[in-house]
Short mmCIF file of C-alpha atoms (C1' of nucleotides) in Angstrom, two decimals:
data_model
loop_
_atom_site.label_atom_id
_atom_site.label_comp_id
_atom_site.label_asym_id
_atom_site.label_seq_id
_atom_site.Cartn_x
_atom_site.Cartn_y
_atom_site.Cartn_z
CA MET I 802 53.56 11.01 56.28
CA GLN I 803 57.23 11.76 56.16
CA THR I 804 59.18 10.74 59.21
CA TYR I 805 62.78 10.79 60.26
CA THR I 806 65.20 8.90 62.47
CA ILE I 807 67.31 10.66 65.09
CA SER I 808 70.55 10.25 63.21
CA GLU I 809 69.02 11.48 59.82
CA LEU I 810 68.24 14.71 61.61
CA ALA I 811 71.46 14.87 63.22
CA ALA I 812 73.17 14.30 59.97
CA GLU I 813 70.98 16.85 58.23
CA PHE I 814 71.66 19.44 60.77
CA GLY I 815 75.17 18.63 61.68
CA ILE I 816 74.50 18.03 65.17
CA THR I 817 74.81 14.83 67.21
CA PRO I 818 71.87 12.51 68.33
CA ARG I 819 72.84 13.28 71.98
CA ALA I 820 72.05 16.98 71.38
CA ILE I 821 68.56 16.12 69.89
CA ARG I 822 67.79 13.71 72.83
CA PHE I 823 68.92 16.66 75.07
CA TYR I 824 66.33 18.89 73.56
CA GLU I 825 63.81 16.27 74.22
CA ASP I 826 64.83 16.04 77.90
CA GLU I 827 64.45 19.79 78.02
CA GLN I 828 60.87 19.47 76.61
CA LEU I 829 61.74 21.24 73.45
CA ILE I 830 60.66 18.37 71.06
CA LYS I 831 58.37 15.46 71.76
CA PRO I 832 58.78 12.87 69.19
CA THR I 833 56.68 9.77 69.10
CA ARG I 834 57.95 6.14 69.71
CA GLN I 835 57.92 3.17 67.66
CA GLY I 836 58.73 0.63 70.09
CA GLN I 837 61.84 1.80 71.77
CA SER I 838 63.08 4.17 68.88
CA ARG I 839 62.22 7.91 68.31
CA ILE I 840 60.31 8.91 65.34
CA TYR I 841 60.41 12.56 64.17
CA SER I 842 57.60 14.22 62.15
CA PRO I 843 57.83 17.17 59.90
CA ARG I 844 56.72 19.37 62.71
CA ASP I 845 59.44 18.08 65.01
CA ARG I 846 61.89 18.72 62.32
CA ALA I 847 60.55 22.42 61.94
CA ARG I 848 61.01 22.77 65.68
CA LEU I 849 64.44 21.79 65.40
CA VAL I 850 65.18 24.52 62.65
CA LEU I 851 63.63 27.08 65.26
CA ILE I 852 65.93 25.62 68.12
CA LEU I 853 69.01 25.83 65.98
CA ARG I 854 68.22 29.37 64.58
CA GLY I 855 67.42 30.60 68.01
CA LYS I 856 70.74 29.19 69.30
CA ARG I 857 72.56 30.97 66.43
CA VAL I 858 70.93 34.32 67.37
CA GLY I 859 72.08 33.85 70.96
CA PHE I 860 69.03 32.56 72.80
CA SER I 861 69.25 29.83 75.54
CA LEU I 862 67.56 26.66 75.42
CA ASP I 863 65.16 27.86 78.13
CA GLU I 864 64.36 30.93 76.28
CA ILE I 865 63.75 28.95 72.91
CA LYS I 866 61.28 26.53 74.92
CA GLU I 867 59.46 29.56 76.30
CA MET I 868 58.97 30.89 72.74
CA LEU I 869 57.94 27.48 71.47
CA ASP I 870 55.44 27.32 74.19
CA LEU I 871 54.23 30.59 73.38
CA TYR I 872 53.62 29.51 69.96
CA ASP I 873 51.82 26.54 71.25
CA VAL I 874 48.97 28.80 72.67
CA ARG I 875 45.61 27.04 72.57
CA ASP I 876 42.01 27.87 73.56
CA GLY I 877 42.51 26.92 77.27
CA GLN I 878 45.36 29.48 77.64
CA ALA I 879 43.39 32.24 75.74
CA THR I 880 43.33 34.34 78.83
CA GLN I 881 47.11 34.58 78.64
CA LEU I 882 46.98 36.13 75.32
CA ALA I 883 48.09 39.48 76.47
CA TYR I 884 50.94 38.17 78.39
CA THR I 885 51.92 36.30 75.17
CA VAL I 886 51.94 39.19 72.95
CA LYS I 887 54.01 41.21 75.57
CA LYS I 888 56.61 38.27 75.49
CA PHE I 889 56.78 38.41 71.84
CA SER I 890 57.28 42.13 71.92
CA GLU I 891 60.18 41.78 74.23
CA ARG I 892 61.86 39.23 71.99
CA ILE I 893 61.34 41.30 69.00
CA ASN I 894 63.01 44.37 70.88
CA ALA I 895 65.90 42.14 71.84
CA LEU I 896 66.37 41.02 68.45
CA GLU I 897 66.35 44.36 66.94
CA GLN I 898 68.78 45.56 69.39
CA GLN I 899 70.98 42.50 68.46
CA ARG I 900 70.67 43.32 64.75
CA ALA I 901 71.94 46.93 65.50
CA ASP I 902 74.92 45.42 67.27
CA ILE I 903 75.50 43.17 64.30
CA GLU I 904 75.48 46.19 61.97
CA HIS I 905 78.13 48.01 64.19
CA SER I 906 80.37 44.94 64.27
CA LEU I 907 80.03 44.49 60.54
CA GLU I 908 80.95 48.26 60.00
CA GLU I 909 84.13 47.93 62.10
CA LEU I 910 85.13 44.63 60.64
CA ARG I 911 84.70 45.82 57.06
CA ALA I 912 86.70 49.05 57.75
CA ALA I 913 89.36 47.29 59.45
CA ARG I 914 89.87 44.80 56.77
CA ALA I 915 89.79 47.59 54.13
CA ARG I 916 92.86 49.17 55.89
CA LEU I 917 94.47 45.75 56.31
CA GLU I 918 94.06 45.19 52.59
CA VAL I 919 95.48 48.59 51.76
CA MET I 920 98.57 47.61 54.06
CA LEU I 921 98.81 44.33 52.03
CA ALA I 922 98.64 46.02 48.67
CA GLU I 923 101.25 48.71 49.61
CA LYS I 924 103.46 45.41 50.28
CA GLN I 925 105.34 47.91 52.57
CA PRO I 926 105.26 46.87 56.17
CA HIS I 927 106.54 50.38 57.25
CA ARG I 928 105.35 52.46 59.87
CA MET I 929 101.63 52.34 60.56
CA PRO I 930 99.49 53.93 63.27
CA ALA I 931 98.42 50.94 65.00
CA ASN I 932 96.00 51.75 67.92
CA ASP I 933 96.51 54.65 70.40
CA GLU I 934 95.10 55.25 73.72
CA HIS I 935 92.03 57.14 72.70
CA GLY I 936 90.02 54.22 71.71
CA ARG I 937 90.96 54.02 68.15
CA LEU I 938 92.05 50.75 66.57
CA ILE I 939 94.15 50.60 63.40
CA GLY I 940 93.43 54.33 62.86
CA TYR I 941 89.72 53.60 63.01
CA ALA I 942 87.45 54.96 65.45
CA MET I 943 85.75 52.40 67.36
CA ASN I 944 82.76 54.49 67.85
CA PRO I 945 81.57 53.34 71.03
CA GLY I 946 77.85 54.15 71.05
CA ALA I 947 74.88 52.46 72.94
CA HIS I 948 76.26 49.83 75.18
CA ASP I 949 73.03 48.26 76.55
CA MET C 215 93.74 61.87 81.02
CA GLN C 216 90.46 60.35 81.84
CA THR C 217 90.37 57.05 83.90
CA TYR C 218 87.83 54.85 85.51
CA THR C 219 87.67 52.45 88.59
CA ILE C 220 86.36 48.99 88.16
CA SER C 221 83.27 49.58 89.93
CA GLU C 222 82.53 52.64 87.61
CA LEU C 223 82.82 50.55 84.65
CA ALA C 224 80.83 47.82 86.30
CA ALA C 225 77.95 50.18 86.93
CA GLU C 226 78.02 52.00 83.64
CA PHE C 227 77.74 48.66 81.61
CA GLY C 228 75.63 46.79 84.17
CA ILE C 229 78.07 44.04 84.91
CA THR C 230 80.03 43.09 87.89
CA PRO C 231 83.63 43.87 88.83
CA ARG C 232 84.19 40.09 89.04
CA ALA C 233 83.24 39.80 85.26
CA ILE C 234 85.68 42.46 84.48
CA ARG C 235 88.52 41.05 86.37
CA PHE C 236 87.72 37.75 84.52
CA TYR C 237 88.13 39.51 81.45
CA GLU C 238 91.54 40.59 82.52
CA ASP C 239 92.46 37.01 83.66
CA GLU C 240 91.56 36.10 80.10
CA GLN C 241 93.87 38.78 78.73
CA LEU C 242 91.15 40.73 76.99
CA ILE C 243 92.02 43.92 79.03
CA LYS C 244 95.22 45.04 80.59
CA PRO C 245 94.52 47.98 82.87
CA THR C 246 97.37 49.69 84.67
CA ARG C 247 97.74 49.63 88.45
CA GLN C 248 97.88 52.38 90.96
CA GLY C 249 99.33 50.56 93.88
CA GLN C 250 97.02 47.75 94.30
CA SER C 251 93.91 48.97 92.39
CA ARG C 252 93.22 48.80 88.76
CA ILE C 253 93.01 51.96 86.63
CA TYR C 254 91.02 51.90 83.29
CA SER C 255 91.75 54.25 80.33
CA PRO C 256 89.39 55.24 77.59
CA ARG C 257 91.02 52.65 75.56
CA ASP C 258 90.31 49.99 78.04
CA ARG C 259 86.64 51.07 78.17
CA ALA C 260 86.50 51.06 74.44
CA ARG C 261 87.65 47.35 74.63
CA LEU C 262 85.01 46.63 77.24
CA VAL C 263 82.33 48.06 74.61
CA LEU C 264 83.73 45.69 72.03
CA ILE C 265 83.81 42.73 74.46
CA LEU C 266 80.19 43.25 75.57
CA ARG C 267 78.98 43.79 71.89
CA GLY C 268 80.74 40.73 70.84
CA LYS C 269 79.09 38.83 73.47
CA ARG C 270 75.70 40.12 72.49
CA VAL C 271 76.15 38.96 69.05
CA GLY C 272 77.20 35.44 70.17
CA PHE C 273 80.90 35.39 70.27
CA SER C 274 82.83 33.53 72.78
CA LEU C 275 85.46 35.30 74.84
CA ASP C 276 88.08 33.39 72.99
CA GLU C 277 86.90 34.60 69.73
CA ILE C 278 86.64 38.20 71.01
CA LYS C 279 90.24 37.88 72.31
CA GLU C 280 91.20 36.62 68.84
CA MET C 281 89.51 39.66 67.28
CA LEU C 282 90.99 42.21 69.74
CA ASP C 283 94.33 40.69 68.94
CA LEU C 284 93.89 40.93 65.30
CA TYR C 285 93.02 44.63 65.71
CA ASP C 286 96.48 44.89 67.56
CA VAL C 287 98.38 44.07 64.53
CA ARG C 288 101.71 45.93 64.39
CA ASP C 289 104.93 46.26 62.20
CA GLY C 290 106.43 43.17 63.48
CA GLN C 291 103.48 40.96 62.65
CA ALA C 292 102.96 42.47 59.12
CA THR C 293 103.68 39.16 57.61
CA GLN C 294 100.51 37.88 59.05
CA LEU C 295 98.42 40.25 57.47
CA ALA C 296 96.85 38.01 54.96
CA TYR C 297 95.95 35.55 57.61
CA THR C 298 94.36 38.32 59.52
CA VAL C 299 92.46 39.66 56.68
CA LYS C 300 91.14 35.98 56.21
CA LYS C 301 90.04 35.83 59.80
CA PHE C 302 88.04 39.19 59.24
CA SER C 303 86.34 37.84 56.39
CA GLU C 304 85.27 34.71 58.17
CA ARG C 305 84.00 36.86 61.03
CA ILE C 306 82.03 38.89 58.53
CA ASN C 307 80.39 36.00 56.92
CA ALA C 308 79.46 34.60 60.29
CA LEU C 309 77.90 37.81 61.24
CA GLU C 310 76.06 38.13 57.90
CA GLN C 311 74.48 34.70 58.44
CA GLN C 312 73.65 35.70 61.89
CA ARG C 313 71.82 38.80 60.65
CA ALA C 314 69.99 36.65 58.15
CA ASP C 315 68.82 34.37 61.08
CA ILE C 316 67.63 37.25 62.96
CA GLU C 317 65.55 38.68 59.98
CA HIS C 318 63.92 35.26 59.83
CA SER C 319 63.19 35.25 63.65
CA LEU C 320 61.76 38.82 63.50
CA GLU C 321 59.56 37.91 60.55
CA GLU C 322 58.25 35.03 62.34
CA LEU C 323 57.73 36.66 65.79
CA ARG C 324 55.98 39.68 64.08
CA ALA C 325 53.72 37.59 62.19
CA ALA C 326 52.98 35.54 65.17
CA ARG C 327 52.25 38.61 67.25
CA ALA C 328 49.93 40.16 64.77
CA ARG C 329 47.92 37.01 64.82
CA LEU C 330 47.58 37.05 68.59
CA GLU C 331 46.55 40.64 68.44
CA VAL C 332 43.87 39.93 66.27
CA MET C 333 42.73 37.04 68.58
CA LEU C 334 42.80 39.72 71.49
CA ALA C 335 40.86 42.10 69.44
CA GLU C 336 38.22 39.74 68.58
CA LYS C 337 38.07 39.09 72.30
CA GLN C 338 36.50 35.77 71.40
CA PRO C 339 38.64 32.91 72.51
CA HIS C 340 36.47 30.57 70.37
CA ARG C 341 38.21 27.90 68.08
CA MET C 342 41.48 28.77 66.59
CA PRO C 343 43.57 26.55 64.31
CA ALA C 344 46.69 26.49 66.77
CA ASN C 345 49.46 24.49 65.09
CA ASP C 346 49.08 21.29 63.02
CA GLU C 347 51.47 18.45 62.09
CA HIS C 348 52.81 20.06 59.00
CA GLY C 349 55.22 22.44 60.62
CA ARG C 350 52.97 25.47 60.81
CA LEU C 351 52.59 27.41 64.03
CA ILE C 352 49.44 29.43 64.73
CA GLY C 353 48.51 29.07 61.13
CA TYR C 354 51.79 30.60 59.92
CA ALA C 355 54.21 28.72 58.02
CA MET C 356 57.47 28.50 59.83
CA ASN C 357 59.16 28.45 56.34
CA PRO C 358 62.12 26.36 57.46
CA GLY C 359 64.70 27.50 54.85
CA ALA C 360 68.51 27.28 55.04
CA HIS C 361 69.75 25.46 58.24
CA ASP C 362 73.34 25.97 58.23
"C1'" DC M 473 92.02 54.18 116.38
"C1'" DA M 474 87.70 51.84 115.51
"C1'" DG M 475 84.58 51.68 111.65
"C1'" DT M 476 83.15 51.97 106.82
"C1'" DG M 477 83.79 51.41 102.07
"C1'" DT M 478 86.23 50.02 98.25
"C1'" DC M 479 89.59 47.50 96.30
"C1'" DT M 480 92.38 42.98 96.00
"C1'" DT M 481 93.62 37.85 95.32
"C1'" DG M 482 92.50 33.18 95.80
"C1'" DA M 483 89.40 29.15 95.86
"C1'" DC M 484 85.57 26.87 95.14
"C1'" DG M 485 80.59 26.65 93.38
"C1'" DT M 486 77.17 26.94 89.50
"C1'" DT M 487 74.81 26.81 85.11
"C1'" DT M 488 74.31 25.62 80.21
"C1'" DA M 489 74.72 22.57 76.72
"C1'" DC M 490 75.87 19.08 75.52
"C1'" DG M 491 80.49 15.00 75.21
"C1'" DT M 492 81.63 10.46 76.39
"C1'" DC M 493 81.77 6.17 77.93
"C1'" DA M 494 78.99 1.82 79.62
"C1'" DA M 495 75.74 -1.44 79.21
"C1'" DC M 496 71.93 -3.08 76.99
"C1'" DG M 497 67.91 -3.95 73.03
"C1'" DG M 498 66.09 -5.21 68.68
"C1'" DA M 499 66.50 -5.81 63.58
"C1'" DA M 500 69.24 -7.41 59.46
"C1'" DG M 501 72.73 -9.90 57.14
"C1'" DT M 502 75.30 -14.18 56.62
"C1'" DA S 762 73.38 -18.25 66.03
"C1'" DC S 763 76.66 -14.69 65.43
"C1'" DT S 764 77.97 -10.41 64.37
"C1'" DT S 765 77.03 -5.75 62.75
"C1'" DC S 766 74.46 -1.79 63.03
"C1'" DC S 767 71.47 1.40 64.56
"C1'" DG S 768 69.09 2.57 68.70
"C1'" DT S 769 68.16 3.09 73.85
"C1'" DT S 770 68.87 4.64 78.85
"C1'" DG S 771 71.77 6.30 82.65
"C1'" DA S 772 75.76 8.20 84.64
"C1'" DC S 773 79.65 11.02 84.90
"C1'" DG S 774 82.79 14.61 82.73
"C1'" DT S 775 83.60 19.22 80.72
"C1'" DA S 776 84.21 23.88 78.84
"C1'" DA S 777 82.62 28.62 79.17
"C1'" DA S 778 81.58 32.60 82.04
"C1'" DC S 779 81.14 33.84 85.61
"C1'" DG S 780 78.82 34.03 91.09
"C1'" DT S 781 80.01 33.73 95.76
"C1'" DC S 782 82.18 33.63 99.65
"C1'" DA S 783 86.66 34.49 102.67
"C1'" DA S 784 90.53 37.06 104.14
"C1'" DG S 785 93.16 40.78 103.68
"C1'" DA S 786 95.00 45.82 102.01
"C1'" DC S 787 94.35 50.78 101.90
"C1'" DA S 788 92.02 55.32 102.36
"C1'" DC S 789 88.71 58.20 104.81
"C1'" DT S 790 86.00 59.63 108.62
"C1'" DG S 791 84.21 60.49 113.05
#
DNA sequence: CAGTGTCTTGACGTTTACGTCAACGGAAGT
DNA sequence: ACTTCCGTTGACGTAAACGTCAAGACACTG
């Protein structure tokens, strides 16, 4: 079966071996050993992918660990199924909120960029509105909607 | 004109006054003073909204400050317009990547939850596949795609 | 005018997620 | 046998983003 060394994974994902060992300290991955050295299976690699993606979307390592543990539900813990489902739903809601935040941010950034490009095209750095005291930036309403 | 106290804003956004003062220390907002106390304008409030949203989508305060400063472009800095546009584009790319990450995570969480709910419905915590060594979780392929 | 409440400025503590040595262990090449 | 590469385990350092007192400044209220 395919295996990986720690530096192989580190190079592949653009992180340091130190980080990977840290994830092990925090119980997020449990590679086997060959003597003293760590050996990573495809499953360990897959967990690393989930860890890094989780980080990119703003989860803490503790939260990611909880999610990975929830994936690891087995027969013995079957009584906790309802709790697990609830936790998953919470995560899903959080992510959907976050996606909405990102949509907002993207809208604003694109609109602001468009205006900047117009100014660039005009090549005339004359008077421009800049921002006023009513919560508008570069003439574009910030549209402060939901904030929780 | 409408104004706010620090604790009003803190309560409204579910954060502490300490955090708001911290944002001021870091030059993200610059409220006026009435004697000793801080007074926040609608524009300050709007900046707070952007700060908190930025945090939710994973930006650091330094990055958020940079973005706010970029919004604050004025005539004198018109020569930096091209740089500003570039920075905005970078942010947009980062956010689009992040949105894709979220879509992935949502897919996985929903699929996993669906399987858990089936198990709950069966009410029979007998044998289940759990996860194997090939990178599958609860019988559902993790589909580790792009990782940068 | 004592008390209560809300504000202020330090100053230090804390958590998260690693970075950065230091010192050592085996395998591999010469 | 000696060096050169990985790899390992501590141990300590660090940056970000506040939390947590402490001590004082005002405004009001009874």
